[in-house]
Coordinates of C-alpha atoms in Angstrom, one line a residue:
X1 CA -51.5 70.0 37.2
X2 CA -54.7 71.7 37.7
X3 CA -55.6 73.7 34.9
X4 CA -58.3 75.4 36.6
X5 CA -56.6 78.3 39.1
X6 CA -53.3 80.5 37.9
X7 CA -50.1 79.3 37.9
X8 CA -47.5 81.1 39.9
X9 CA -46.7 85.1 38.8
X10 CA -42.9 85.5 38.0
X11 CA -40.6 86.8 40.4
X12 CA -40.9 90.5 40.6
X13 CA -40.1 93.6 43.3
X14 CA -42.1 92.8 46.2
X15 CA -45.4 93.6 46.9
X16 CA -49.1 91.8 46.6
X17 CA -50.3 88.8 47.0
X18 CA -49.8 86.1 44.9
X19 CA -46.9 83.6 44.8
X20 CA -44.2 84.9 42.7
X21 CA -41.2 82.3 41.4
X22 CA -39.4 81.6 38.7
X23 CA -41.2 78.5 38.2
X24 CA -43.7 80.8 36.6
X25 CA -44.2 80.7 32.8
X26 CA -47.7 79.5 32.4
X27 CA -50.5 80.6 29.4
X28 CA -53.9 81.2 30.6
X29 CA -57.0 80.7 28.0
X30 CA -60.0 81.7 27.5
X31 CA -62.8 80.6 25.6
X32 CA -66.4 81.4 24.5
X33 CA -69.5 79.6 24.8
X34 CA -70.0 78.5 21.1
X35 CA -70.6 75.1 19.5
X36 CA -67.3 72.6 19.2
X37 CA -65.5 72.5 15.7
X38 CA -65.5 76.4 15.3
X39 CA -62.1 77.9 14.2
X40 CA -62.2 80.8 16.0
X41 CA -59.6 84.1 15.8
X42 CA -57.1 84.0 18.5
X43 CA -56.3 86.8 20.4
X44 CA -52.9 87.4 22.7
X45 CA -52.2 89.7 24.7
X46 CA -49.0 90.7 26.0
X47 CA -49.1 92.3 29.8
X48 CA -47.3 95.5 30.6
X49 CA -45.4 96.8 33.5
X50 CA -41.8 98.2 32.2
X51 CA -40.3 94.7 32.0
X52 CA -40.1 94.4 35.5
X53 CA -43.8 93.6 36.5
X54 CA -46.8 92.3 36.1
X55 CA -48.4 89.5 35.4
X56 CA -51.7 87.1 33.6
X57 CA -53.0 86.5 36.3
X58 CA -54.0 89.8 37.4
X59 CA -57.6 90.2 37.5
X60 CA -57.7 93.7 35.5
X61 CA -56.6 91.0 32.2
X62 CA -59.2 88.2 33.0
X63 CA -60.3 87.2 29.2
X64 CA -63.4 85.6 29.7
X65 CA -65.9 89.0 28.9
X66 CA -63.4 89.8 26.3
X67 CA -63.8 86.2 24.3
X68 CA -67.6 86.0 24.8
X69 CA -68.2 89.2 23.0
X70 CA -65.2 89.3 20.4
X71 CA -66.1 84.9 19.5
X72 CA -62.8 84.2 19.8
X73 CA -59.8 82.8 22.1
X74 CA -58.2 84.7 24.5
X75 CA -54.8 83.9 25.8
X76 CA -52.3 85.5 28.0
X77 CA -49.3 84.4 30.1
X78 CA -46.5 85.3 32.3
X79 CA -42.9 86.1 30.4
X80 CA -39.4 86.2 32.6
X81 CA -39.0 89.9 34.4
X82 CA -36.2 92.0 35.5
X83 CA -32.7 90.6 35.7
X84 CA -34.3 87.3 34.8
X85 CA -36.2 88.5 31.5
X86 CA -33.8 90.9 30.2
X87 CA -30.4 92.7 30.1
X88 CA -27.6 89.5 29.6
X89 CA -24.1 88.5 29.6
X90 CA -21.8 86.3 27.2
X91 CA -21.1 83.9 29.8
X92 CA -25.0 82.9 30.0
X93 CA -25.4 82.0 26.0
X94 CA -27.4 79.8 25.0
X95 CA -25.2 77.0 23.2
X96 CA -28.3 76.1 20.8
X97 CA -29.7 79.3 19.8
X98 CA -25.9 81.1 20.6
X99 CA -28.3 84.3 22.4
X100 CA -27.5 85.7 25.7
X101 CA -29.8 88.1 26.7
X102 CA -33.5 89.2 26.1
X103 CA -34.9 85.9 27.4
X104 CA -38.2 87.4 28.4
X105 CA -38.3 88.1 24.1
X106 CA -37.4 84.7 24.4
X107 CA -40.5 83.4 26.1
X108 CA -43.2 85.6 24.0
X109 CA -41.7 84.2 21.1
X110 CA -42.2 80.2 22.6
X111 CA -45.4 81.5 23.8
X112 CA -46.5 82.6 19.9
X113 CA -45.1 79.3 18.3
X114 CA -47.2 77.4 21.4
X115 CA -50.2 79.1 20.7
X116 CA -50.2 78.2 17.0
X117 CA -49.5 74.4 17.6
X118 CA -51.8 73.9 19.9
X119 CA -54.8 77.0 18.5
X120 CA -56.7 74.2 17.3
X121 CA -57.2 72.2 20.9
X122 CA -59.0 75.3 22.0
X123 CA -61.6 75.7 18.6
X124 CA -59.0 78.4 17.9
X125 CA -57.5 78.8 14.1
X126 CA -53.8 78.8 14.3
X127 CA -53.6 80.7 11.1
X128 CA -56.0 83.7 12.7
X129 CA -54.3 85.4 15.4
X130 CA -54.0 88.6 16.8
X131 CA -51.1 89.8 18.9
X132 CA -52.2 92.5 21.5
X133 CA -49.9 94.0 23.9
X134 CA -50.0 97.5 26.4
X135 CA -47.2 99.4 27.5
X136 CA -44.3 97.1 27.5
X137 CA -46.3 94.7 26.1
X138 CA -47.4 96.9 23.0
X139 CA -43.5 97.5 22.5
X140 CA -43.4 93.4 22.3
X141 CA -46.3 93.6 19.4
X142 CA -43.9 95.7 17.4
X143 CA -40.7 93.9 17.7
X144 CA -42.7 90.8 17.4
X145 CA -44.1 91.3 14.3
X146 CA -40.8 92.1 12.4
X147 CA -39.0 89.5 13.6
X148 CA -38.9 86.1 11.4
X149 CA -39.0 83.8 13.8
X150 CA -43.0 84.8 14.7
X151 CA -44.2 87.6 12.0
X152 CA -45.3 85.0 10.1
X153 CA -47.5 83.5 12.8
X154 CA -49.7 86.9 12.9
X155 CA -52.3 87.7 11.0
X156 CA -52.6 91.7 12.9
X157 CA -52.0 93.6 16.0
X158 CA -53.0 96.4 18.3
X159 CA -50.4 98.0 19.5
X160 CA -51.5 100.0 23.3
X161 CA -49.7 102.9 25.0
X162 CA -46.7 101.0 23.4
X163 CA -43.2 102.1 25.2
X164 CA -40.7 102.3 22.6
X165 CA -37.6 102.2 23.8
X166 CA -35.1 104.7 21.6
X167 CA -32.3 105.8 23.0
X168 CA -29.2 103.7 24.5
X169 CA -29.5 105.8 28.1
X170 CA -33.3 104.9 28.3
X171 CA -32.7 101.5 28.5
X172 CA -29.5 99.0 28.7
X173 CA -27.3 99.3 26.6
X174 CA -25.0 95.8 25.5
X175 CA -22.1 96.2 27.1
X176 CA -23.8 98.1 30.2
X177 CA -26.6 94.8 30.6
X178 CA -22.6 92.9 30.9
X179 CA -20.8 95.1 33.5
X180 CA -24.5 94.9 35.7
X181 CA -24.3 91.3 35.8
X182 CA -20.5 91.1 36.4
X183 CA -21.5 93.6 39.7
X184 CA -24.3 91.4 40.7
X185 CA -22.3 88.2 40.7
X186 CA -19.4 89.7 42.8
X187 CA -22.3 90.9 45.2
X188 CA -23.2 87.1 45.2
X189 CA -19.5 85.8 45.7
X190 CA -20.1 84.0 42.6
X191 CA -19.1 83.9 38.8
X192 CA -21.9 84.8 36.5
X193 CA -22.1 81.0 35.2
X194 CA -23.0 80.6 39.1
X195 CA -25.5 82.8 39.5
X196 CA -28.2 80.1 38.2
X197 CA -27.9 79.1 41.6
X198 CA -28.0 82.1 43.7
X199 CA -31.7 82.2 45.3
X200 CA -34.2 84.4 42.8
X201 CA -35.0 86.6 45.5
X202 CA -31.6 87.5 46.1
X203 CA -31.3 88.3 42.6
X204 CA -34.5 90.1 42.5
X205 CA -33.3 92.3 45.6
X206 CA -29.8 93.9 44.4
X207 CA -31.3 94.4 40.8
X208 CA -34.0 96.5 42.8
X209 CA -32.2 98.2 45.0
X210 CA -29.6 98.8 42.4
X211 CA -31.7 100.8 40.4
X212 CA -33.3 102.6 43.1
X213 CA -30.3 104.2 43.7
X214 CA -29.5 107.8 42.6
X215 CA -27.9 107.6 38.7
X216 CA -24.5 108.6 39.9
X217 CA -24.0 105.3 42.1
X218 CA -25.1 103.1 40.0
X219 CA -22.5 100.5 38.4
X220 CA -24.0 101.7 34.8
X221 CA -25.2 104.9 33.1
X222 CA -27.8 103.7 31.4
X223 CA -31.1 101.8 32.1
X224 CA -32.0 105.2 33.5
X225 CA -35.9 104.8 33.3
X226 CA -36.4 101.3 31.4
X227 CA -34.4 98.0 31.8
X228 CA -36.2 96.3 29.0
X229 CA -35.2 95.0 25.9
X230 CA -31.1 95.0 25.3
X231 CA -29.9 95.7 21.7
X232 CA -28.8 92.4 20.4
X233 CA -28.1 91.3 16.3
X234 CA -31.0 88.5 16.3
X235 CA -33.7 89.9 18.3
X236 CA -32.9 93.5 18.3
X237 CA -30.7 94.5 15.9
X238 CA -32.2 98.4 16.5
X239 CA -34.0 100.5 18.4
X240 CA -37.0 100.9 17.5
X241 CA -37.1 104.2 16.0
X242 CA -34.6 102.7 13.2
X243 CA -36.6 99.9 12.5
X244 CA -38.7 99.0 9.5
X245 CA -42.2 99.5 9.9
X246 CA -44.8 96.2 10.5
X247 CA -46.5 96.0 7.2
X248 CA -49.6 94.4 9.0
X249 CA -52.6 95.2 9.9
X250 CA -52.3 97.2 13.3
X251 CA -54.7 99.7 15.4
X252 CA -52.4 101.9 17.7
X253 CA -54.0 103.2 20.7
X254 CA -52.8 106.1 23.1
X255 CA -54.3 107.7 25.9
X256 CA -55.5 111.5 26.4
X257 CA -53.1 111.8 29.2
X258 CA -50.5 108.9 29.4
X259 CA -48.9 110.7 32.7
X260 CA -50.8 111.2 35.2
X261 CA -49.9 107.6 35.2
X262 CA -46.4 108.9 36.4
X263 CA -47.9 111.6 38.3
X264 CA -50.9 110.8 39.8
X265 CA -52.1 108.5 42.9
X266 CA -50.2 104.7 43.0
X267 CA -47.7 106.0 40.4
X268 CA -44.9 103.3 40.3
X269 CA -42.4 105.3 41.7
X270 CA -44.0 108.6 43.7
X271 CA -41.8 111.9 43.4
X272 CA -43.4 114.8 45.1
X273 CA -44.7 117.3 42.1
X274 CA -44.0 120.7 40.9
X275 CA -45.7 123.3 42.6
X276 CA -42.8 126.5 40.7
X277 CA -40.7 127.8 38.0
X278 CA -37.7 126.2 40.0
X279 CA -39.2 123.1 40.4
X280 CA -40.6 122.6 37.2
X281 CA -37.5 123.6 35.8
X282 CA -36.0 120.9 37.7
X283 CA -38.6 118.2 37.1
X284 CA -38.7 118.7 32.7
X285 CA -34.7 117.9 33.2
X286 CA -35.5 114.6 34.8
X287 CA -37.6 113.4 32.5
X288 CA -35.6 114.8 29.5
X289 CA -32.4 113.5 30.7
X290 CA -33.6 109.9 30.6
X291 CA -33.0 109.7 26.8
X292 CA -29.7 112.4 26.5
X293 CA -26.2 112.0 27.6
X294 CA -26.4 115.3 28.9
X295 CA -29.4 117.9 29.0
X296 CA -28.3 121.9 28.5
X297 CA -30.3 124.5 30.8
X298 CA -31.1 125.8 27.3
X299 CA -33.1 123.1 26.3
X300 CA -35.2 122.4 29.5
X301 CA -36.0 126.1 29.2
X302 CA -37.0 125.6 25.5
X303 CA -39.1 122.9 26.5
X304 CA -40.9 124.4 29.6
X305 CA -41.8 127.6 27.2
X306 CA -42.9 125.6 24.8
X307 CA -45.4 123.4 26.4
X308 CA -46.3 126.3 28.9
X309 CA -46.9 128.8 25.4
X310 CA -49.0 125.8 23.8
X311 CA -51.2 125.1 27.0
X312 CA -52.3 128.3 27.7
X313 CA -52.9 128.8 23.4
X314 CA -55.0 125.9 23.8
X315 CA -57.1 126.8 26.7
X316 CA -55.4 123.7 28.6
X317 CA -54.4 124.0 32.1
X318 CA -50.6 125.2 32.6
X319 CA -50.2 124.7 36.1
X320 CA -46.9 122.8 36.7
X321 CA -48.8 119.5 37.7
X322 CA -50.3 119.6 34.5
X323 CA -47.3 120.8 32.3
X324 CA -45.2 117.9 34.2
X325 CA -47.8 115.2 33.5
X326 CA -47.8 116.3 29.5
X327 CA -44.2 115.6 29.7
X328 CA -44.0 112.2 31.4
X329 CA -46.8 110.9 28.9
X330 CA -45.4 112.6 25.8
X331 CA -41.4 112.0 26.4
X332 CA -42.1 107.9 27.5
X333 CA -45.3 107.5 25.1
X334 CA -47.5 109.4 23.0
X335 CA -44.4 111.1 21.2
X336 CA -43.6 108.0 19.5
X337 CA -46.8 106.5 18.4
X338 CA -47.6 110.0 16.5
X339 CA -44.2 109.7 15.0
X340 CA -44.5 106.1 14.2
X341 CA -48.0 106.7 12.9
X342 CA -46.8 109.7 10.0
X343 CA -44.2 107.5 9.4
X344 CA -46.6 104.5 8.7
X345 CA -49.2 107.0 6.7
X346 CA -46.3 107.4 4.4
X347 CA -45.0 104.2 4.1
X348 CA -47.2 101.4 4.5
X349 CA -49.6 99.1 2.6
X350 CA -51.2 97.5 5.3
X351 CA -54.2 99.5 7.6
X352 CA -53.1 101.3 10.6
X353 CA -56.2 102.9 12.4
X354 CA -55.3 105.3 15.1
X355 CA -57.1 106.1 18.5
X356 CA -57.6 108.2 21.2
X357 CA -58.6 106.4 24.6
X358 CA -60.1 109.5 26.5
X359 CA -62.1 107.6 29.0
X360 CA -61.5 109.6 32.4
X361 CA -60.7 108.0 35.4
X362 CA -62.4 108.7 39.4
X363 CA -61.2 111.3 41.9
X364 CA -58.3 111.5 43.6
X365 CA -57.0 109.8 40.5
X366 CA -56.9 112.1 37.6
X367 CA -57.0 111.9 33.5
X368 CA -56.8 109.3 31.1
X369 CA -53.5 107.6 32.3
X370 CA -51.5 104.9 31.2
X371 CA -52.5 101.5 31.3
X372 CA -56.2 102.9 32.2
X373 CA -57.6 101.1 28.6
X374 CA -57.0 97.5 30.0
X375 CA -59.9 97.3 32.2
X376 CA -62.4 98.7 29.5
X377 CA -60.4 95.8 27.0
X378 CA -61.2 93.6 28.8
X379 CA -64.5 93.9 30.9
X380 CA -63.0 93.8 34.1
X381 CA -63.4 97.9 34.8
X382 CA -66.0 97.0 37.7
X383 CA -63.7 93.6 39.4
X384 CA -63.2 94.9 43.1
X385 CA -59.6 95.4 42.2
X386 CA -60.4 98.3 39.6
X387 CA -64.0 99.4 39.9
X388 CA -62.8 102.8 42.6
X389 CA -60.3 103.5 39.9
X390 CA -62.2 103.3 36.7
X391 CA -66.2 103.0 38.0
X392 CA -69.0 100.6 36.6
X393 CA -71.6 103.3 35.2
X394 CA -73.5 103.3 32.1
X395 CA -70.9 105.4 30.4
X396 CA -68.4 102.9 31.6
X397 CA -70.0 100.2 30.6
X398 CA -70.8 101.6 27.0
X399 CA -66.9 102.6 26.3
X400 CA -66.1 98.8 27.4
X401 CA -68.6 97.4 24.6
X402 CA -67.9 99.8 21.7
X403 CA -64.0 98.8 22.4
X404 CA -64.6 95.2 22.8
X405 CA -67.0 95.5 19.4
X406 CA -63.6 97.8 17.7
X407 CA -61.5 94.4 18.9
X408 CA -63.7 91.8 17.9
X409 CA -64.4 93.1 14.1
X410 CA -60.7 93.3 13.9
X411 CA -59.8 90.0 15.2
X412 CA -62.6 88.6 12.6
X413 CA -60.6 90.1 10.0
X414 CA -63.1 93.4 9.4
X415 CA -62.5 96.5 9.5
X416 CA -63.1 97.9 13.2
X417 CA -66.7 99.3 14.0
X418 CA -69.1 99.5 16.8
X419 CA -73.1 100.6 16.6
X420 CA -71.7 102.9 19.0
X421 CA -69.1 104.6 17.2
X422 CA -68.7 106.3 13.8
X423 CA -67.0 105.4 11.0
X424 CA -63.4 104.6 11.5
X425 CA -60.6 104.8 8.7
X426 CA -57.0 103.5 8.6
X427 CA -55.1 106.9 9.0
X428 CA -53.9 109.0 6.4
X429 CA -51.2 112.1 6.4
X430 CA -53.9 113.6 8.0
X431 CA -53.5 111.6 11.0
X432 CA -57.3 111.3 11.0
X433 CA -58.1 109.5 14.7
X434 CA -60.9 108.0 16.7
X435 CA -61.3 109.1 19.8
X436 CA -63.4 106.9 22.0
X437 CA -65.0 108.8 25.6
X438 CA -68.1 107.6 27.1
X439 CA -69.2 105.0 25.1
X440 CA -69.3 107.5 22.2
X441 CA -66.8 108.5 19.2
X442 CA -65.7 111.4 17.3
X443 CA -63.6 111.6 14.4
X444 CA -60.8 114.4 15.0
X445 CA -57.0 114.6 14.6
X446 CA -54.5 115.1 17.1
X447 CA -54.1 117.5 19.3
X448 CA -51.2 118.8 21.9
X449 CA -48.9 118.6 18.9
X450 CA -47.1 121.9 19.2
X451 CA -45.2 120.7 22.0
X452 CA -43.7 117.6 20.5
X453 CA -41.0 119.6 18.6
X454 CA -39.0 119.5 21.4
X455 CA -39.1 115.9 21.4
X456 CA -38.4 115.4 17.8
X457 CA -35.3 116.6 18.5
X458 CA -34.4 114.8 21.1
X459 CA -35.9 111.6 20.3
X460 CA -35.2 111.5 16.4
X461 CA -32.6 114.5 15.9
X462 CA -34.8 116.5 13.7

């Protein structure tokens, strides 16, 4: 094996260039240039990309700035995707560990139990690591960290733009993850034992196009935005919104505008915007009626006054570009992490230190979307691949230091600080928050919180 290029990325809807096969679970590490013997912290970072995508190999997660300046290891790695990573079906169990679905949870827990058997190869301490996720991946960090099989393995985390999944229509449920697979093996001819031999791409294809499809021809109801994580007694016993809360060390990170992600240029999966009442109307029931068995004209009415009131109260733009964008970054994201985080204020012993990433992106693409921390992470904000998106000025270069210095006093077990930044506190009822924009800091607490309400009801029933 040659332990010097990327392995193969894991099967995945089509698109780019690298190889992509199931043959595809390999750990990439990083290490800094420091004298042999050290025990260094070991960082891992879990990619993103709604459990269908992505991959360690891509350059935007390159380690190598990221474990010069933190001193420590850096590893990531490719986890099963899809059809092959998640949902399930009785007939596949596992006759040794009796589980039949979540095998992508699967693999980040191998990967964790790997990493701390073999730390010590690399200079790293196997008793010192930190579990880092974004997205999908920060949902992993979570779930990771309460389950017994790996919580104790980690000694923190940091939790990014973490995608909770909380309601059984937003993701698959049980019993839906089963009727999908019995539809995809009669598509195939085959039983669903048989489907281990049925070409991956084949697979890959019909799970696609499946779920491209318009809700009402689906074979299932739900999986509506996600198909991630399936409830299941050992690894999942709960959504997340009913599960205890980590009592470990943890910074949770969120973006100024998690959205425009969803609604801006290269969005996953383009949908022409808003641009009326009518349309807007029409675009807040979409996105509400991801998480709700059914969504009243009443309360997408409710919820376009209420974030078109608290805009224009603010001084915020209220355009329905802008009001759609709140939506998509509050309903899928930032909703939850404020929730979590009171929750946490209240309840736990460990530090949680909250932040606001409010680094803006280049024209045409617009805000502080999802997923736009990773480059600044991890140094790689000016690699060809990112640097039109994200730029490589001074101001750039000064956010990526004072959040690799946040990272790298955390991984070292000390409380997170930069030269750069000011004092930063574990969070209080206050929800007291760093936010971090060109290279600087300010101490503030949340804002756009008027328009969650509508969300605590329809997220957590309050």
């Amino acid at each position: 094996m040659n332990a010097t290029r990327f392995g193969s990325d894991f099967i995945q809807p089509a698109g780019g260039d690298p190889v992509r096969q199931e043959d595809a679970l390999y750990a990439n590490v990083w290490t800094p240039s420091v004298d042999g013997g050290a025990k260094l912290p070991v960082v891992v970072y879990i990619h993103g990309g709604g459990w269908s995508r992505g991959a360690g190999s891509l350059p935007v997660y390159d380690g190598a700035a990221l474990a010069e300046r933190a001193g420590a290891v850096v590893v990531n790695f490719n986890y099963r995707l899809g059809a092959f990573g998640f949902s399930g079906h009785p007939a596949l169990e596992d006759p040794t560990t009796g589980l039949h679905t979540n095998w992508g949870l699967q693999d980040q827990i191998a990967l964790l139990h790997w990493v701390s058997d073999n730390a010590k190869a690399f200079g790293g301490d196997p008793k010192n690591i930190t579990l880092v996720g974004t997205s999908a991946g920060g949902a992993s960090t979570w779930q990771l960290s309460l389950l017994p099989q790996t919580r104790p393995l980690l000694r923190r985390i940091i939790s990014i733009s973490q995608a909770h999944v909380w309601s059984p229509y937003l993701s698959l449920t049980q019993d839906d993850a089963t009727a999908v697979f019995d539809a995809l093996a009669a598509a195939q001819g085959v039983s669903v034992k048989d489907l281990r031999a049925v070409p991956a791409d084949r697979i890959r294809d019909w799970w696609v196009a499946q779920f491209a499809q318009p809700r009402h021809q689906r074979v299932v109801d739900s999986g509506r935005q996600y198909r991630g994580p399936v409830r299941d007694p050992v690894l999942l016993p709960a959504f997340d919104v009913h599960q205890p809360l980590p009592d470990i060390p943890a910074i949770s990170v969120y973006t100024s505008t998690e959205g425009s992600f969803f609604t801006g240029p290269n969005a996953p999966e383009p949908q022409a915007p808003p641009t009326d009442g009518a349309s807007l109307h029409a675009a807040f029931r979409d996105i509400l009626d991801q998480g709700m068995p059914s969504v009243s004209d009443s309360t997408v009415s409710d919820a376009v006054a209420l974030y078109t009131d608290s805009a224009k109260r603010e001084g915020r733009p209220s355009d329905p570009l802008a009001l759609w964008t709140e939506l998509w970054g509050d309903a899928l994201i930032r909703h939850d992490i404020l929730a979590f985080t009171r929750r946490a204020a209240a309840q736990r012993r460990a530090p949680l230190y909250l932040m606001e990433y409010a680094h803006p992106v280049k024209s045409p693409y617009f805000g502080v979307p999802h997923e736009s921390t990773s480059p600044f992470l991890f140094g790689t904000y000016a690699h060809p691949a990112n640097v039109a998106k994200f730029g490589d000025g001074p101001k750039e270069r000064e956010t990526s230091a004072a959040f690799m210095d946040l990272v790298a006093e955390f991984v070292h077990g000390r409380p997170p600080a930069s030269p750069r930044l000011p004092q930063w506190d574990p969070v209080g009822p206050d929800l007291r928050q760093l936010v971090l924009r060109d290279g600087s800091g300010t101490i503030t607490t949340p804002t756009k919180t008027t328009q969650l309400g509508v969300l605590d009801a329809v997220q957590w029933g309050k």
